[in-house]
Coordinates of C-alpha atoms in Angstrom, one line a residue:
X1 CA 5.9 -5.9 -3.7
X2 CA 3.6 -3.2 -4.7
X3 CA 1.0 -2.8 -7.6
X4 CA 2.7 0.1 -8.7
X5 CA 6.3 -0.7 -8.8
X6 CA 8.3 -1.6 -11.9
X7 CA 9.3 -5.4 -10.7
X8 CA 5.9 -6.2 -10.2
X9 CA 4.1 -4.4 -13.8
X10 CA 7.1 -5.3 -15.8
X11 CA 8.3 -8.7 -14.3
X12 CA 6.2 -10.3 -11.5
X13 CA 2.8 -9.7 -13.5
X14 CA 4.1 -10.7 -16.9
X15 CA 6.2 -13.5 -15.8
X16 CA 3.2 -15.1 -13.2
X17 CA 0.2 -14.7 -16.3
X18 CA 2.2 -16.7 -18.7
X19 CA 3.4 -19.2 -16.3
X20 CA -0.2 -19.6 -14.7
X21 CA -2.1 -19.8 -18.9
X22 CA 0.8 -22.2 -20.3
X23 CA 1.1 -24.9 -17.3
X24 CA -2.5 -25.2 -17.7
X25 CA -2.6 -25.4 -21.2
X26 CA 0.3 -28.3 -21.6
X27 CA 0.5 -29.8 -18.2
X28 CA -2.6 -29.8 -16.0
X29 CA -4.9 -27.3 -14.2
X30 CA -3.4 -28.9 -10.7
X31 CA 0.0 -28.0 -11.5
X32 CA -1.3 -24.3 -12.8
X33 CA -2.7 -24.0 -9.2
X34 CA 0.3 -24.8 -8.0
X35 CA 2.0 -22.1 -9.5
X36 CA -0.1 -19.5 -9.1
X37 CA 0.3 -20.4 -5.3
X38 CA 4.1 -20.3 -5.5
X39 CA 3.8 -16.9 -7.1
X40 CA 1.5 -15.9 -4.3
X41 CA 4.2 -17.0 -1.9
X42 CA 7.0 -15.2 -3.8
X43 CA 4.9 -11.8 -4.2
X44 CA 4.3 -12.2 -0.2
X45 CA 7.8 -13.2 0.6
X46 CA 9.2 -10.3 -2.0
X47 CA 8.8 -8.1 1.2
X48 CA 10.0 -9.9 3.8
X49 CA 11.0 -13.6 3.4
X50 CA 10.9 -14.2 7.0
X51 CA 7.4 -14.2 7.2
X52 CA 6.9 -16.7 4.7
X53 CA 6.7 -19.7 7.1
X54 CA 4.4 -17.4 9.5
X55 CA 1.6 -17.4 6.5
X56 CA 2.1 -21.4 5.5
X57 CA 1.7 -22.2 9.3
X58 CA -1.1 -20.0 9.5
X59 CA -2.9 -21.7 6.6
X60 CA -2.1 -24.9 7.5
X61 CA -3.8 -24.5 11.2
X62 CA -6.6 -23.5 9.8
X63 CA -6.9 -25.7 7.2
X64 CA -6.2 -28.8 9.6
X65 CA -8.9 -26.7 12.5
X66 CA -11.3 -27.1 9.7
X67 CA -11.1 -29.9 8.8
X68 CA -11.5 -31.2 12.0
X69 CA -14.3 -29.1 12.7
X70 CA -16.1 -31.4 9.9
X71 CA -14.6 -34.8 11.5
X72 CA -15.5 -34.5 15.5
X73 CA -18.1 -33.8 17.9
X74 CA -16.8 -31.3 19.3
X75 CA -17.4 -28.8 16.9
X76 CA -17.3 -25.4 19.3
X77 CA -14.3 -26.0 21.0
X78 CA -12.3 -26.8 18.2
X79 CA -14.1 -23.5 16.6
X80 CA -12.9 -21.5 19.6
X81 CA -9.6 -22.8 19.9
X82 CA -9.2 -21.8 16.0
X83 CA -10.0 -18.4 16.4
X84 CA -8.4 -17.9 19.7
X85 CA -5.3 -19.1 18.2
X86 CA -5.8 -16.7 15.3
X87 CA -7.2 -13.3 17.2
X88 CA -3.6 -13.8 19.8
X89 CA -1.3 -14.5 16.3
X90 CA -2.7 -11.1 15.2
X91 CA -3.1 -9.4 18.6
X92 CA 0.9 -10.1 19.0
X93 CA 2.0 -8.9 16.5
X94 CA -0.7 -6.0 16.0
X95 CA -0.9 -4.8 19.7
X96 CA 1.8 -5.9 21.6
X97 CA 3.4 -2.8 22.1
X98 CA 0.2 -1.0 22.2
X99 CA -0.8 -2.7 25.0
X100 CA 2.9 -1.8 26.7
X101 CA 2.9 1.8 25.9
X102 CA -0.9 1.8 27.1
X103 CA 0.6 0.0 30.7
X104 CA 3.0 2.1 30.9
X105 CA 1.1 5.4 30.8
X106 CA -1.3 4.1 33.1
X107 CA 0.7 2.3 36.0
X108 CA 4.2 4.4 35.5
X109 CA 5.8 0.7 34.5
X110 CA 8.5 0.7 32.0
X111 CA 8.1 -2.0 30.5
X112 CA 10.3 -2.4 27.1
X113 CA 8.4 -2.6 23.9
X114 CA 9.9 -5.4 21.5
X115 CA 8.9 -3.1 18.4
X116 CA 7.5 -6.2 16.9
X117 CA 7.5 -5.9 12.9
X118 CA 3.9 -6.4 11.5
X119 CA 3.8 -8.9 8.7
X120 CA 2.0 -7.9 5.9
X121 CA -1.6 -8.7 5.2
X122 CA -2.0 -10.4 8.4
X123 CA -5.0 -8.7 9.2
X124 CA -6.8 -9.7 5.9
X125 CA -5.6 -13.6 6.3
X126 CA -6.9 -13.5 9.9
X127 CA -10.2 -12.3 9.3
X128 CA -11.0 -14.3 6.0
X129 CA -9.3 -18.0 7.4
X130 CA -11.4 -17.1 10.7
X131 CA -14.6 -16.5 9.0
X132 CA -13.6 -19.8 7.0
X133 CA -13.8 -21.7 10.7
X134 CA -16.8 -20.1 11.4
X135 CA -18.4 -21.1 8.1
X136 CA -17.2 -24.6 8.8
X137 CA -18.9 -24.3 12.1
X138 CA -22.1 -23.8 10.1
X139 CA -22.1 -26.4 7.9
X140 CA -21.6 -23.7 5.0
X141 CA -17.7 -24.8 4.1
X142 CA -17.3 -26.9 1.4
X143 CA -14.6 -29.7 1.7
X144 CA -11.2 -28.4 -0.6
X145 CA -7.8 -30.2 -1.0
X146 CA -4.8 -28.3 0.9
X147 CA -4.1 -26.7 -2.6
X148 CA -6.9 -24.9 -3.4
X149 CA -7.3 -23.7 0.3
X150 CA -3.7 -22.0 0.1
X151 CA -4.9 -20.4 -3.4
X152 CA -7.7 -19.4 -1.6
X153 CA -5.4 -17.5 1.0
X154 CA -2.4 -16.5 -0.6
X155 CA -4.0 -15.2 -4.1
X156 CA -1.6 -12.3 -4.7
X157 CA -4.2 -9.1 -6.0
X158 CA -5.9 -9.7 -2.5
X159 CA -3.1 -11.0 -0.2
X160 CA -1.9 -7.2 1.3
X161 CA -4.8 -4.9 1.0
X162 CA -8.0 -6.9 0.8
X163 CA -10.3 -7.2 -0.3
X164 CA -11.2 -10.1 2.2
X165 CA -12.7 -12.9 0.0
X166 CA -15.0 -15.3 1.6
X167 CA -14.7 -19.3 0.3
X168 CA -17.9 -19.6 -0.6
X169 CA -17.7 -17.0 -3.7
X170 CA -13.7 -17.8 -4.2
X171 CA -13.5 -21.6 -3.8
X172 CA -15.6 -22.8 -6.9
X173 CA -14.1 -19.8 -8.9
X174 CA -10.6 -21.6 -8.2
X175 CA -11.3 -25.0 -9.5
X176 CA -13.7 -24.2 -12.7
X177 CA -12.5 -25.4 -16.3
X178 CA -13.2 -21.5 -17.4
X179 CA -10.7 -20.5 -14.9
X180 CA -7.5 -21.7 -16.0
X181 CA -8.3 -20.5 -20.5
X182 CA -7.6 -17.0 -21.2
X183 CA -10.7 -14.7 -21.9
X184 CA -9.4 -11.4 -24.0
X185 CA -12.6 -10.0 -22.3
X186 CA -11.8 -10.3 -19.3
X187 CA -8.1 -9.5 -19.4
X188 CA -9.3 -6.3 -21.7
X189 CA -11.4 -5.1 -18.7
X190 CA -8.9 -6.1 -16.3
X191 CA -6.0 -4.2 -17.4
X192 CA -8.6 -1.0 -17.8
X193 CA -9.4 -1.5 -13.8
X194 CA -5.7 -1.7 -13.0
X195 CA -4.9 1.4 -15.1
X196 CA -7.5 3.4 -13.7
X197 CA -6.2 2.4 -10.1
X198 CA -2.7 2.5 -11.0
X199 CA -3.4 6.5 -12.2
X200 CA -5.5 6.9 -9.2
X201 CA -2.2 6.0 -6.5
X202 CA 0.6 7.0 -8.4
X203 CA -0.8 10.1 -10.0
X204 CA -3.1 11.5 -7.3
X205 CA -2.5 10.0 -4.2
X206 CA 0.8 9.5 -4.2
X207 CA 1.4 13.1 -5.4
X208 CA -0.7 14.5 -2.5
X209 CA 1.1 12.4 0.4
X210 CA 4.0 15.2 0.6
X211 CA 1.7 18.0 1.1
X212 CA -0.1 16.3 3.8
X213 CA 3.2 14.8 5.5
X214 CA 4.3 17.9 5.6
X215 CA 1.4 19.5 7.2
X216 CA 1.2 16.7 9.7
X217 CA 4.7 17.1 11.0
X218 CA 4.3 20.7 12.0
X219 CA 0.8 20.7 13.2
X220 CA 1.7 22.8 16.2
X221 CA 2.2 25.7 14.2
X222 CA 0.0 25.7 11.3
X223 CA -2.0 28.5 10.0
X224 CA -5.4 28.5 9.7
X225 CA -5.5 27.9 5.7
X226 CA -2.8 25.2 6.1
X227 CA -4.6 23.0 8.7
X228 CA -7.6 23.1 5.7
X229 CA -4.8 22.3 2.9
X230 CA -3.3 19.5 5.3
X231 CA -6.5 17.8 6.6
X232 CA -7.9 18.3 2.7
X233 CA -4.8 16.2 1.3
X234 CA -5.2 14.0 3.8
X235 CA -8.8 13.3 3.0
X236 CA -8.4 12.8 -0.7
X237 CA -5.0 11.1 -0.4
X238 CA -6.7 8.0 2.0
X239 CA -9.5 8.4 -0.5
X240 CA -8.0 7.7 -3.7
X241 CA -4.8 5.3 -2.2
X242 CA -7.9 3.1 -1.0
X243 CA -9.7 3.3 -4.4
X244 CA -6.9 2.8 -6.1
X245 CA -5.6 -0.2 -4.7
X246 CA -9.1 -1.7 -4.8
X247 CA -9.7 -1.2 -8.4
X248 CA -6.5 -2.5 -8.9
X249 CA -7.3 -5.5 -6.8
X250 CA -10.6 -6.1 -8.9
X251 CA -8.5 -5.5 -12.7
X252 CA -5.8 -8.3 -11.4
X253 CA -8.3 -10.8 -10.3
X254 CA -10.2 -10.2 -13.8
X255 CA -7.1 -10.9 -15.3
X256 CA -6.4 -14.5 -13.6
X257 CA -10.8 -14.9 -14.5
X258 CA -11.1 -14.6 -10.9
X259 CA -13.8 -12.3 -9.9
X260 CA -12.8 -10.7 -6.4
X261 CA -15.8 -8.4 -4.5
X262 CA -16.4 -4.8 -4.9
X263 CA -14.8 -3.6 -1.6
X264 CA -14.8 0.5 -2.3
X265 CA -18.0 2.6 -4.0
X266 CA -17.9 6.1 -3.6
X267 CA -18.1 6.6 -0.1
X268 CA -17.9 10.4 -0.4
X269 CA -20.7 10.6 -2.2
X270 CA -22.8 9.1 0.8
X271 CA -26.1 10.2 1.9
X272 CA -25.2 9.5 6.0
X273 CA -22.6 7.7 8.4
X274 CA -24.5 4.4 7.3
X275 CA -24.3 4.9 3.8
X276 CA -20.8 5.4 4.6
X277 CA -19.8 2.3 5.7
X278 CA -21.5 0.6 3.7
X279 CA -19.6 2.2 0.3
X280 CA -16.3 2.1 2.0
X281 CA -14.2 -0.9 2.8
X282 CA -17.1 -2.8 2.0
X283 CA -15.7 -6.5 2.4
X284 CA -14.5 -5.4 6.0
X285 CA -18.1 -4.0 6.7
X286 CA -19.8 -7.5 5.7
X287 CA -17.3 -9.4 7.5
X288 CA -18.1 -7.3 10.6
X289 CA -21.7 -8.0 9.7
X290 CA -21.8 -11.0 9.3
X291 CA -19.4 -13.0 11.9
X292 CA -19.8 -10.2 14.6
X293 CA -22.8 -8.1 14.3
X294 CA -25.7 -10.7 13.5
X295 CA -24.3 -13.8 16.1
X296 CA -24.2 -10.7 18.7
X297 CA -27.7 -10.5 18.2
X298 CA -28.5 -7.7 15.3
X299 CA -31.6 -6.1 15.3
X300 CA -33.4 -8.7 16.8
X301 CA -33.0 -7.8 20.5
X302 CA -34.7 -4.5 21.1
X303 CA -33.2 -1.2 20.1
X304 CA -30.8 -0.6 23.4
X305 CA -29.2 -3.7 22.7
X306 CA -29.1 -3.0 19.0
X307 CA -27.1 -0.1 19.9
X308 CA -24.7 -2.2 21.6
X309 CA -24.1 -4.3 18.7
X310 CA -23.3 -1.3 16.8
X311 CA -20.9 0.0 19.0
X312 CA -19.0 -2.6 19.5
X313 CA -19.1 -3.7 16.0
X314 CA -17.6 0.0 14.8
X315 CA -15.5 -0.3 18.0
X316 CA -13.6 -3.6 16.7
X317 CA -13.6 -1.8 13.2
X318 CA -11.7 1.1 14.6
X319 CA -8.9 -1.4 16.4
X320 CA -8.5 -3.0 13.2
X321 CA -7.3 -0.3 11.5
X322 CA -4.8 0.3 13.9
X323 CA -3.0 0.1 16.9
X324 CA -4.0 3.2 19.0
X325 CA -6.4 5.0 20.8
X326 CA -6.9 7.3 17.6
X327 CA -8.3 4.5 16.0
X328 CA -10.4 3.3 18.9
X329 CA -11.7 7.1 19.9
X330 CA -12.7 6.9 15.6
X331 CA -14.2 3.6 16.2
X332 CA -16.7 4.6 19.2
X333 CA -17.1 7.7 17.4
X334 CA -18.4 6.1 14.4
X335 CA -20.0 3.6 16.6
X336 CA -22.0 6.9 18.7
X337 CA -22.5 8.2 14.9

């Protein structure tokens, strides 16, 4: 289900506010958790109900991996076997046929690709449960009922298109008395940050996407000027689809007095490649930071080996975004940057 489409403005939003405000109002707080997770499940299996059980199982591995993490001595293997588990659920269904097309270009094979169906978001609930494991690695996880962890994962505004949350911002937002009254504030500056998204996707970028399709489809015999328009469209189209989506994000949470990170800040208007990256897809960029980036080393190792870090780091950002070797040429590219 998309922000932008009628069932969701019109009937999902509507229908999932009211529901969320009056169970906790005249039954409990629990039971309004409850059904904001159900919604969250409903928005997620709106697309594709198939996938529904893939997501529950998903959570409740990691939830049950982290919780053992806190239990046992053996803290690092069952760390490693958590994220293993979840870097192969996502490499599956992210790079399977990557890899096969990949083989077969190198080796001549013909292998058949199984044109596995990506499930939505499953890049977002990877990377935030896996960073929850690492946490609990830490020490830094604090101990939540199955409930609240599923909120945590499912909740809808970040579930498809980030931003990725991290438990130790989202977690005590979940469960506090403020959360669960309406504030007019809130929902008064909530609806204005959808809006402005909402104008931003449907008005700009999705008005733009036709010109730069149709550029793209015919790029062997484009003119000088229409390579410009194309590449132009292209630019501004990513640019405010992103933005968009991420203010929309933000408005949705406000709504639901849930206050999700700032994951998008004027990127185009940065100073270098490393003011880039730090404006855009910014939750993706601390993620990296954090859980790859600084236990590789960081800084701290000399510059040649600082390097490294870097490159690898903007190497693993470039395969995230997708499955090809466009988006791992990017990747090194910004990583060489």
């Amino acid at each position: 289900m998309l922000f932008n489409s009628y069932a969701f403005i019109f009937v999902y939003l509507p229908v999932t506010f009211a529901a969320f405000f009056l169970t906790a109002k005249y039954i409990c707080n629990r039971a309004s958790t409850l059904v904001l997770v159900l919604a969250s499940f409903i928005f997620y299996g709106y697309w594709d109900v198939h996938y529904v059980p893939l997501l529950f199982a998903s959570i409740t591995f990691n939830y049950l991996v982290g919780r053992q993490i806190g239990l046992t001595n053996n803290q690092r293997l069952w760390l490693i076997f958590g994220v293993v588990v979840n870097v192969a659920l996502l490499g599956y269904f992210k790079y399977t046929d990557f890899f096969l097309i990949t083989v077969n270009n190198i080796s001549g094979s013909d292998f058949d690709l199984p044109h596995i169906i990506l499930p939505l978001g499953i890049s977002f609930f990877t990377f935030t449960q896996s960073a929850y494991l690492v946490d609990a690695y830490r020490g830094e996880a604090a101990k939540h009922d199955f409930l609240t962890y599923c909120e945590f994962v499912t909740i809808f505004p970040h579930l498809i298109a980030g931003p990725i949350i991290n438990h130790k911002k989202m977690l005590p937002q979940f469960i506090a008395e403020k959360t669960f009254h309406i504030n007019i504030e809130n929902i008064a500056i909530g609806l204005t940050l959808f809006a402005m998204g909402l104008v931003k996707k449907v008005m700009i970028a999705d008005n733009l996407a036709p010109i730069a399709n149709n550029v793209f489809s015919r790029a062997d015999s484009l003119t000088f000027l229409e390579s410009w328009v194309g590449a132009l469209a292209y630019t501004f189209q990513l640019y405010f689809d992103f933005s968009g989506y991420s203010e929309m994000a933000i408005g949705l949470g406000l709504m639901f007095n849930l206050k999700l990170p700032v994951n998008f800040n004027s990127p185009y208007q940065s100073k270098n490649i490393i003011d880039f990256w730090r404006r855009w897809h910014m939750t993706l960029g601390t993620w990296v930071k954090d859980y790859l980036y600084i236990p590789m080393g960081g800084n701290r190792q000399g510059e040649l080996k600082k390097m490294r870090n870097l490159f690898v780091s903007m190497l693993i950002i470039g395969l995230w975004h997708g499955a090809g070797w466009t988006f791992i040429l990017w990747g090194e590219f910004m990583g060489c940057c």
